Tab-separated table of C-alpha atoms and ligand atoms in Angstrom:
chain	number	residue	atom	x	y	z
Z	1	MET	CA	1.082	-70.229	-4.060
Z	2	LYS	CA	4.242	-68.353	-3.184
Z	3	TYR	CA	6.793	-70.386	-1.281
Z	4	ARG	CA	8.487	-68.452	1.478
Z	5	GLY	CA	10.344	-71.344	3.030
Z	6	ALA	CA	13.312	-71.125	5.322
Z	7	LYS	CA	16.812	-71.882	4.150
Z	8	PRO	CA	17.189	-75.563	3.307
Z	9	SER	CA	20.224	-77.223	4.827
Z	10	ARG	CA	21.919	-80.624	5.048
Z	11	GLY	CA	20.773	-81.492	1.548
Z	12	MET	CA	17.096	-81.375	2.556
Z	13	GLN	CA	14.826	-80.364	-0.291
Z	14	PRO	CA	11.737	-78.903	1.370
Z	15	VAL	CA	8.441	-79.869	-0.161
Z	16	VAL	CA	6.898	-76.808	-1.771
Z	17	PRO	CA	3.387	-76.891	-0.358
Z	18	SER	CA	0.369	-76.647	-2.599
Z	19	ALA	CA	-3.265	-76.482	-1.544
Z	20	ALA	CA	-3.313	-80.294	-1.693
Z	21	THR	CA	-0.241	-80.927	0.472
Z	22	LEU	CA	-1.024	-83.034	3.528
Z	23	ILE	CA	0.670	-81.920	6.744
Z	24	ASP	CA	0.594	-83.594	10.175
Z	25	LEU	CA	2.692	-81.817	12.792
Z	26	HIS	CA	1.912	-83.896	15.881
Z	27	LEU	CA	3.298	-87.439	15.968
Z	28	HIS	CA	4.793	-89.585	18.742
Z	29	SER	CA	7.297	-92.405	18.401
Z	30	TRP	CA	8.577	-95.018	20.831
Z	31	TYR	CA	11.032	-92.409	22.135
Z	32	SER	CA	8.088	-91.181	24.207
Z	33	ASP	CA	4.670	-92.824	24.552
Z	34	GLY	CA	4.115	-93.803	20.929
Z	35	THR	CA	4.716	-97.408	19.925
Z	36	ALA	CA	6.407	-97.246	16.507
Z	37	ARG	CA	10.006	-96.369	15.747
Z	38	PRO	CA	10.477	-92.983	14.051
Z	39	SER	CA	11.210	-94.490	10.613
Z	40	ALA	CA	7.971	-96.500	10.807
Z	41	VAL	CA	5.963	-93.419	11.813
Z	42	VAL	CA	7.370	-91.531	8.826
Z	43	ARG	CA	6.635	-94.406	6.426
Z	44	GLN	CA	3.068	-94.632	7.681
Z	45	ALA	CA	2.655	-90.900	7.119
Z	46	LYS	CA	4.031	-91.278	3.584
Z	47	ASP	CA	1.653	-94.186	2.916
Z	48	ALA	CA	-1.233	-92.015	4.114
Z	49	GLY	CA	-0.260	-89.380	1.534
Z	50	PHE	CA	1.532	-86.914	3.827
Z	51	ASP	CA	4.506	-84.878	2.616
Z	52	ILE	CA	5.270	-82.657	5.587
Z	53	ILE	CA	5.450	-83.977	9.130
Z	54	SER	CA	6.890	-83.287	12.549
Z	55	LEU	CA	7.889	-85.727	15.252
Z	56	THR	CA	6.847	-84.257	18.606
Z	57	ASP	CA	7.840	-86.722	21.288
Z	58	HIS	CA	7.224	-85.733	24.903
Z	59	ASP	CA	10.420	-84.466	26.541
Z	60	SER	CA	12.681	-86.175	23.995
Z	61	VAL	CA	14.622	-85.374	20.848
Z	62	HIS	CA	16.026	-88.889	20.429
Z	63	GLY	CA	13.858	-89.744	17.427
Z	64	ILE	CA	14.705	-86.688	15.377
Z	65	VAL	CA	17.751	-87.975	13.478
Z	66	GLU	CA	16.001	-91.178	12.384
Z	67	ALA	CA	12.805	-89.360	11.410
Z	68	ARG	CA	14.726	-86.743	9.450
Z	69	GLU	CA	16.764	-89.370	7.593
Z	70	THR	CA	13.624	-91.310	6.665
Z	71	CYS	CA	11.888	-88.145	5.482
Z	72	ARG	CA	14.881	-87.293	3.338
Z	73	ALA	CA	14.901	-90.773	1.804
Z	74	LEU	CA	11.178	-90.545	1.034
Z	75	GLY	CA	11.288	-86.971	-0.305
Z	76	MET	CA	9.290	-85.537	2.580
Z	77	THR	CA	9.858	-82.378	4.603
Z	78	PHE	CA	10.671	-82.917	8.255
Z	79	ILE	CA	10.120	-80.365	11.004
Z	80	PRO	CA	12.012	-81.310	14.167
Z	81	GLY	CA	9.648	-81.007	17.109
Z	82	ILE	CA	9.066	-81.681	20.780
Z	83	GLU	CA	6.086	-81.603	23.160
Z	84	LEU	CA	6.754	-80.132	26.603
Z	85	SER	CA	4.365	-80.149	29.565
Z	86	VAL	CA	4.145	-76.937	31.498
Z	87	GLY	CA	2.743	-76.482	35.008
Z	88	LEU	CA	0.376	-73.549	35.431
Z	89	GLY	CA	-1.100	-73.652	38.907
Z	90	ASP	CA	-2.847	-77.010	39.151
Z	91	ASP	CA	-3.131	-77.271	35.382
Z	92	GLU	CA	-0.918	-78.780	32.754
Z	93	VAL	CA	-0.499	-76.986	29.452
Z	94	HIS	CA	1.277	-78.686	26.568
Z	95	LEU	CA	3.578	-76.719	24.299
Z	96	LEU	CA	4.799	-77.916	20.937
Z	97	GLY	CA	8.193	-76.639	19.874
Z	98	TYR	CA	8.858	-76.641	16.112
Z	99	GLY	CA	12.114	-76.093	14.253
Z	100	ILE	CA	14.284	-76.921	17.247
Z	101	ASP	CA	17.953	-77.820	16.983
Z	102	ALA	CA	18.073	-81.216	18.678
Z	103	LYS	CA	21.842	-80.963	19.098
Z	104	LEU	CA	21.602	-78.012	21.468
Z	105	LYS	CA	23.254	-79.071	24.752
Z	106	THR	CA	20.757	-77.205	26.937
Z	107	LEU	CA	17.903	-79.040	25.258
Z	108	GLN	CA	19.590	-82.400	25.756
Z	109	ARG	CA	20.390	-81.639	29.409
Z	110	THR	CA	16.827	-80.543	30.145
Z	111	THR	CA	15.247	-83.537	28.421
Z	112	GLU	CA	17.567	-85.884	30.352
Z	113	LEU	CA	16.574	-84.172	33.578
Z	114	LEU	CA	12.879	-84.501	32.723
Z	115	ALA	CA	13.308	-88.187	31.868
Z	116	GLY	CA	15.016	-88.769	35.235
Z	117	GLU	CA	12.155	-87.060	37.022
Z	118	ARG	CA	9.652	-89.131	35.058
Z	119	ALA	CA	11.435	-92.301	36.200
Z	120	GLN	CA	11.347	-91.242	39.857
Z	121	ARG	CA	7.687	-90.380	39.556
Z	122	MET	CA	6.958	-93.732	37.908
Z	123	GLU	CA	8.663	-95.547	40.792
Z	124	ARG	CA	6.358	-93.732	43.195
Z	125	MET	CA	3.264	-94.516	41.116
Z	126	VAL	CA	4.220	-98.201	40.897
Z	127	ALA	CA	4.792	-98.250	44.679
Z	128	ALA	CA	1.343	-96.728	45.194
Z	129	LEU	CA	-0.212	-99.408	42.953
Z	130	GLN	CA	1.631	-102.143	44.845
Z	131	HIS	CA	0.280	-100.619	48.047
Z	132	GLN	CA	-3.205	-101.110	46.544
Z	133	GLY	CA	-2.363	-104.779	46.116
Z	134	LEU	CA	-1.616	-104.750	42.387
Z	135	SER	CA	1.102	-107.031	41.133
Z	136	ILE	CA	3.037	-104.577	38.979
Z	137	ALA	CA	6.748	-103.752	38.948
Z	138	PHE	CA	8.774	-100.805	37.693
Z	139	GLU	CA	10.465	-103.176	35.246
Z	140	ASP	CA	7.074	-104.010	33.685
Z	141	VAL	CA	6.676	-100.333	32.784
Z	142	ARG	CA	10.262	-100.109	31.529
Z	143	ALA	CA	9.656	-103.122	29.296
Z	144	VAL	CA	6.572	-101.492	27.758
Z	145	ALA	CA	8.335	-98.156	27.279
Z	146	GLY	CA	11.601	-99.298	25.770
Z	147	SER	CA	13.065	-95.791	26.037
Z	148	GLU	CA	13.741	-93.450	28.926
Z	149	VAL	CA	10.617	-91.291	28.766
Z	150	LEU	CA	8.222	-93.157	31.058
Z	151	SER	CA	4.628	-92.049	30.669
Z	152	ARG	CA	1.402	-92.919	32.425
Z	153	LEU	CA	0.302	-94.294	29.062
Z	154	HIS	CA	3.054	-96.943	29.371
Z	155	LEU	CA	1.894	-97.709	32.891
Z	156	ALA	CA	-1.696	-98.050	31.651
Z	157	THR	CA	-0.517	-100.464	28.946
Z	158	ALA	CA	1.472	-102.487	31.488
Z	159	LEU	CA	-1.584	-102.726	33.785
Z	160	MET	CA	-3.741	-103.816	30.838
Z	161	ASP	CA	-1.193	-106.356	29.572
Z	162	LYS	CA	-1.057	-107.915	33.046
Z	163	GLY	CA	-4.841	-108.188	33.124
Z	164	LEU	CA	-5.101	-105.823	36.085
Z	165	VAL	CA	-7.482	-103.511	34.201
Z	166	PRO	CA	-9.713	-104.257	31.200
Z	167	ASP	CA	-8.328	-101.366	29.125
Z	168	ARG	CA	-6.083	-98.315	29.386
Z	169	ASN	CA	-8.943	-95.979	30.107
Z	170	ALA	CA	-9.873	-98.039	33.163
Z	171	ALA	CA	-6.305	-97.676	34.426
Z	172	PHE	CA	-6.698	-93.890	34.335
Z	173	GLN	CA	-10.224	-93.988	35.768
Z	174	ARG	CA	-9.352	-96.251	38.672
Z	175	TYR	CA	-5.734	-95.563	39.515
Z	176	ILE	CA	-3.551	-93.144	37.602
Z	177	GLY	CA	-5.745	-90.320	36.273
Z	178	THR	CA	-5.276	-86.931	37.925
Z	179	GLY	CA	-6.302	-87.149	41.589
Z	180	LYS	CA	-6.772	-90.945	41.538
Z	181	PRO	CA	-5.158	-93.089	44.270
Z	182	ALA	CA	-1.901	-93.901	42.458
Z	183	TYR	CA	-1.519	-90.545	40.701
Z	184	VAL	CA	1.720	-88.734	41.395
Z	185	ARG	CA	2.254	-85.261	40.052
Z	186	ARG	CA	5.554	-84.843	38.290
Z	187	HIS	CA	7.798	-81.836	38.131
Z	188	LEU	CA	6.833	-79.701	35.173
Z	189	LEU	CA	8.708	-76.889	33.512
Z	190	SER	CA	7.387	-73.398	34.062
Z	191	LEU	CA	5.877	-71.683	31.058
Z	192	ARG	CA	8.868	-69.354	30.838
Z	193	GLU	CA	11.375	-72.218	31.073
Z	194	ALA	CA	9.661	-74.149	28.296
Z	195	ILE	CA	9.261	-71.179	25.954
Z	196	ASP	CA	12.838	-70.012	26.558
Z	197	LEU	CA	14.132	-73.532	25.900
Z	198	ILE	CA	12.249	-73.799	22.602
Z	199	ARG	CA	13.431	-70.357	21.511
Z	200	GLU	CA	17.021	-70.980	22.569
Z	201	ALA	CA	16.918	-74.095	20.393
Z	202	GLY	CA	15.867	-71.923	17.452
Z	203	GLY	CA	12.262	-73.091	17.558
Z	204	VAL	CA	8.832	-71.542	17.830
Z	205	ALA	CA	6.370	-72.386	20.616
Z	206	VAL	CA	2.793	-73.463	19.919
Z	207	MET	CA	0.035	-74.177	22.440
Z	208	ALA	CA	-1.091	-77.779	21.893
Z	209	HIS	CA	-4.724	-78.982	21.814
Z	210	PRO	CA	-6.382	-76.014	23.591
Z	211	GLY	CA	-9.711	-77.847	23.448
Z	212	LEU	CA	-8.324	-80.554	25.733
Z	213	THR	CA	-6.668	-78.091	28.088
Z	214	ARG	CA	-9.803	-75.928	28.343
Z	215	ARG	CA	-7.998	-72.886	29.702
Z	216	ASP	CA	-8.654	-70.439	26.897
Z	217	GLU	CA	-8.273	-67.508	29.256
Z	218	LEU	CA	-4.573	-68.353	29.493
Z	219	ILE	CA	-3.909	-67.948	25.792
Z	220	GLU	CA	-3.280	-64.199	25.984
Z	221	TYR	CA	-0.677	-64.771	28.706
Z	222	LEU	CA	0.996	-67.506	26.676
Z	223	VAL	CA	1.195	-65.171	23.688
Z	224	ARG	CA	2.757	-62.470	25.854
Z	225	LEU	CA	5.464	-64.935	26.886
Z	226	GLY	CA	6.234	-65.895	23.291
Z	227	VAL	CA	3.779	-68.516	22.024
Z	228	ARG	CA	3.210	-67.836	18.319
Z	229	GLY	CA	0.867	-70.632	17.238
Z	230	LEU	CA	-2.218	-72.532	18.349
Z	231	GLU	CA	-3.009	-76.161	17.523
Z	232	VAL	CA	-6.421	-75.518	16.024
Z	233	TYR	CA	-6.781	-78.723	13.971
Z	234	TYR	CA	-6.850	-81.659	16.343
Z	235	PRO	CA	-8.902	-84.890	16.297
Z	236	LYS	CA	-10.801	-84.074	19.483
Z	237	HIS	CA	-11.695	-80.537	18.351
Z	238	ASP	CA	-15.165	-80.320	16.811
Z	239	PHE	CA	-16.109	-77.663	14.259
Z	240	VAL	CA	-17.217	-75.302	17.025
Z	241	ASP	CA	-13.786	-75.588	18.668
Z	242	ILE	CA	-12.087	-75.025	15.331
Z	243	ALA	CA	-14.130	-71.905	14.607
Z	244	ARG	CA	-13.447	-70.551	18.106
Z	245	TYR	CA	-9.703	-71.162	17.912
Z	246	ARG	CA	-9.466	-69.703	14.434
Z	247	LYS	CA	-10.914	-66.518	15.905
Z	248	VAL	CA	-8.375	-66.648	18.732
Z	249	CYS	CA	-5.609	-66.951	16.116
Z	250	ALA	CA	-6.902	-63.888	14.290
Z	251	LYS	CA	-7.170	-61.928	17.538
Z	252	PHE	CA	-3.597	-62.643	18.683
Z	253	ASP	CA	-1.955	-62.970	15.266
Z	254	LEU	CA	-1.145	-66.655	15.749
Z	255	PHE	CA	-0.661	-69.288	13.076
Z	256	ALA	CA	-2.956	-72.316	13.299
Z	257	THR	CA	-1.212	-75.683	13.413
Z	258	GLY	CA	-2.700	-79.138	13.139
Z	259	GLY	CA	-1.819	-82.710	13.840
Z	260	SER	CA	-3.187	-86.055	14.835
Z	261	ASP	CA	-1.290	-86.695	18.110
Z	262	TYR	CA	-0.629	-90.175	16.739
Z	263	HIS	CA	0.615	-92.661	19.384
Z	264	GLY	CA	0.617	-95.892	17.367
Z	265	SER	CA	-1.148	-98.826	18.987
Z	266	ALA	CA	-1.131	-97.115	22.404
Z	267	LYS	CA	-4.016	-94.930	21.160
Z	268	PRO	CA	-5.473	-97.221	18.512
Z	269	ASP	CA	-8.370	-94.936	17.603
Z	270	ILE	CA	-6.084	-92.100	16.446
Z	271	ALA	CA	-4.706	-92.529	12.923
Z	272	ILE	CA	-1.925	-90.512	11.346
Z	273	GLY	CA	-3.528	-87.588	9.587
Z	274	ALA	CA	-6.662	-87.607	11.747
Z	275	ALA	CA	-6.110	-83.838	11.781
Z	276	LYS	CA	-4.146	-81.786	9.272
Z	277	MET	CA	-2.469	-78.408	9.130
Z	278	PRO	CA	-3.635	-76.147	6.290
Z	279	PRO	CA	-0.743	-75.412	3.875
Z	280	GLU	CA	-1.263	-71.642	4.103
Z	281	GLU	CA	-0.834	-71.834	7.891
Z	282	TYR	CA	2.301	-73.934	7.401
Z	283	GLU	CA	3.757	-71.098	5.357
Z	284	LYS	CA	3.205	-68.759	8.305
Z	285	LEU	CA	5.016	-71.187	10.615
Z	286	LEU	CA	7.977	-71.314	8.222
Z	287	LYS	CA	8.637	-67.628	8.792
Z	288	PHE	CA	9.613	-68.423	12.389
Z	289	ILE	CA	11.995	-71.337	11.854
Z	290	SER	CA	14.829	-72.506	9.653
Z	291	LEU	CA	14.930	-76.163	8.751
W	301	LIG	P1	2.248	-88.380	31.572
W	301	LIG	O1	2.946	-87.515	30.553
W	301	LIG	O2	3.137	-89.459	32.104
W	301	LIG	O3	1.563	-87.622	32.665
W	301	LIG	O4	1.113	-89.193	30.797
W	301	LIG	C1	0.163	-88.572	30.009
W	301	LIG	C2	-0.254	-89.547	28.922
W	301	LIG	O5	-1.385	-90.284	29.357
W	301	LIG	C3	-0.667	-88.821	27.644
W	301	LIG	O6	-0.286	-89.578	26.496
W	301	LIG	C4	-2.158	-88.797	27.764
W	301	LIG	O7	-2.777	-88.703	26.512
W	301	LIG	C5	-2.453	-90.114	28.420
W	301	LIG	N1	-3.743	-90.095	29.107
W	301	LIG	C6	-4.149	-89.253	30.069
W	301	LIG	N2	-5.406	-89.568	30.477
W	301	LIG	C7	-5.798	-90.634	29.718
W	301	LIG	C8	-6.982	-91.450	29.626
W	301	LIG	N3	-8.058	-91.211	30.411
W	301	LIG	N4	-7.005	-92.462	28.745
W	301	LIG	C9	-5.961	-92.721	27.951
W	301	LIG	N5	-4.813	-92.000	27.988
W	301	LIG	C10	-4.735	-90.975	28.846
W	302	LIG	MN1	1.405	-88.852	24.807
W	303	LIG	MN1	-0.403	-83.288	24.688
W	304	LIG	MN1	1.067	-85.273	21.944
């Protein structure tokens, strides 16, 4: 297989993919709503046989240096990534940005802003839960999170740890799922803002888990605004989804990415590598980024 990789830099020796190379481009660390530190996520991926990975924390690039260093030490290829939530009407679409330069000031400013807004929103959600008579404090959520990106998944864990719900799913069902009594919508980037940010940072934008979002009619619009890939391989996509999204990729000339959306023990049923990106699709992605 011909390798058409981007320029290596900073001493990184990219893994030359073969048909057998295992690639997982959707992983979360404790810098968003995952539970493991970036080095531990990378080691687990290595142990599972993976050679090419991306860290895609929500609204954060804080884990990128550690993940990259660990990949380098273990002889793996690291793709710096991020997952951004975009508001489209009442819907939320998730974009993955790959090949971003985490040092870009605009990216750091925007992620700080988003983290601040997440904190304000969490305060309001905790207040709403207290109003319902639940004994939960903002500090409980902070303690679970351990970093500045506060997610509803952290809140669900805090509610479970305090015995206020039997499991995380019940927290969403009863209180914090969309439209439930303690749900507070947070400010989301517009599609244009998110795509421009990813591009300005030297990255390429990919629509995450379309089978979860279930707004396939939006894909053409996303492509027009600059999305170049679709996350076809995803644990919750069945073979019908995969076949459908492969067709969508062919129609709009998109590359097909894949990843597990690993969150550590916060989503215990999702293992690293639960979905993989085909090496030939990875080679298409490489044409858009430089590592
Ligand atoms: P946020 O970004 O703060 O709105 O939180 C979204 C997080 O909550 C993501 O990690 C979702 O996967 C997770 N989430 C949403 N609904 C559920 C659910 N019903 N059960 C478990 N996790 C969920
Ligand atoms: Mn998450
Ligand atoms: Mn997502
Ligand atoms: Mn994710």
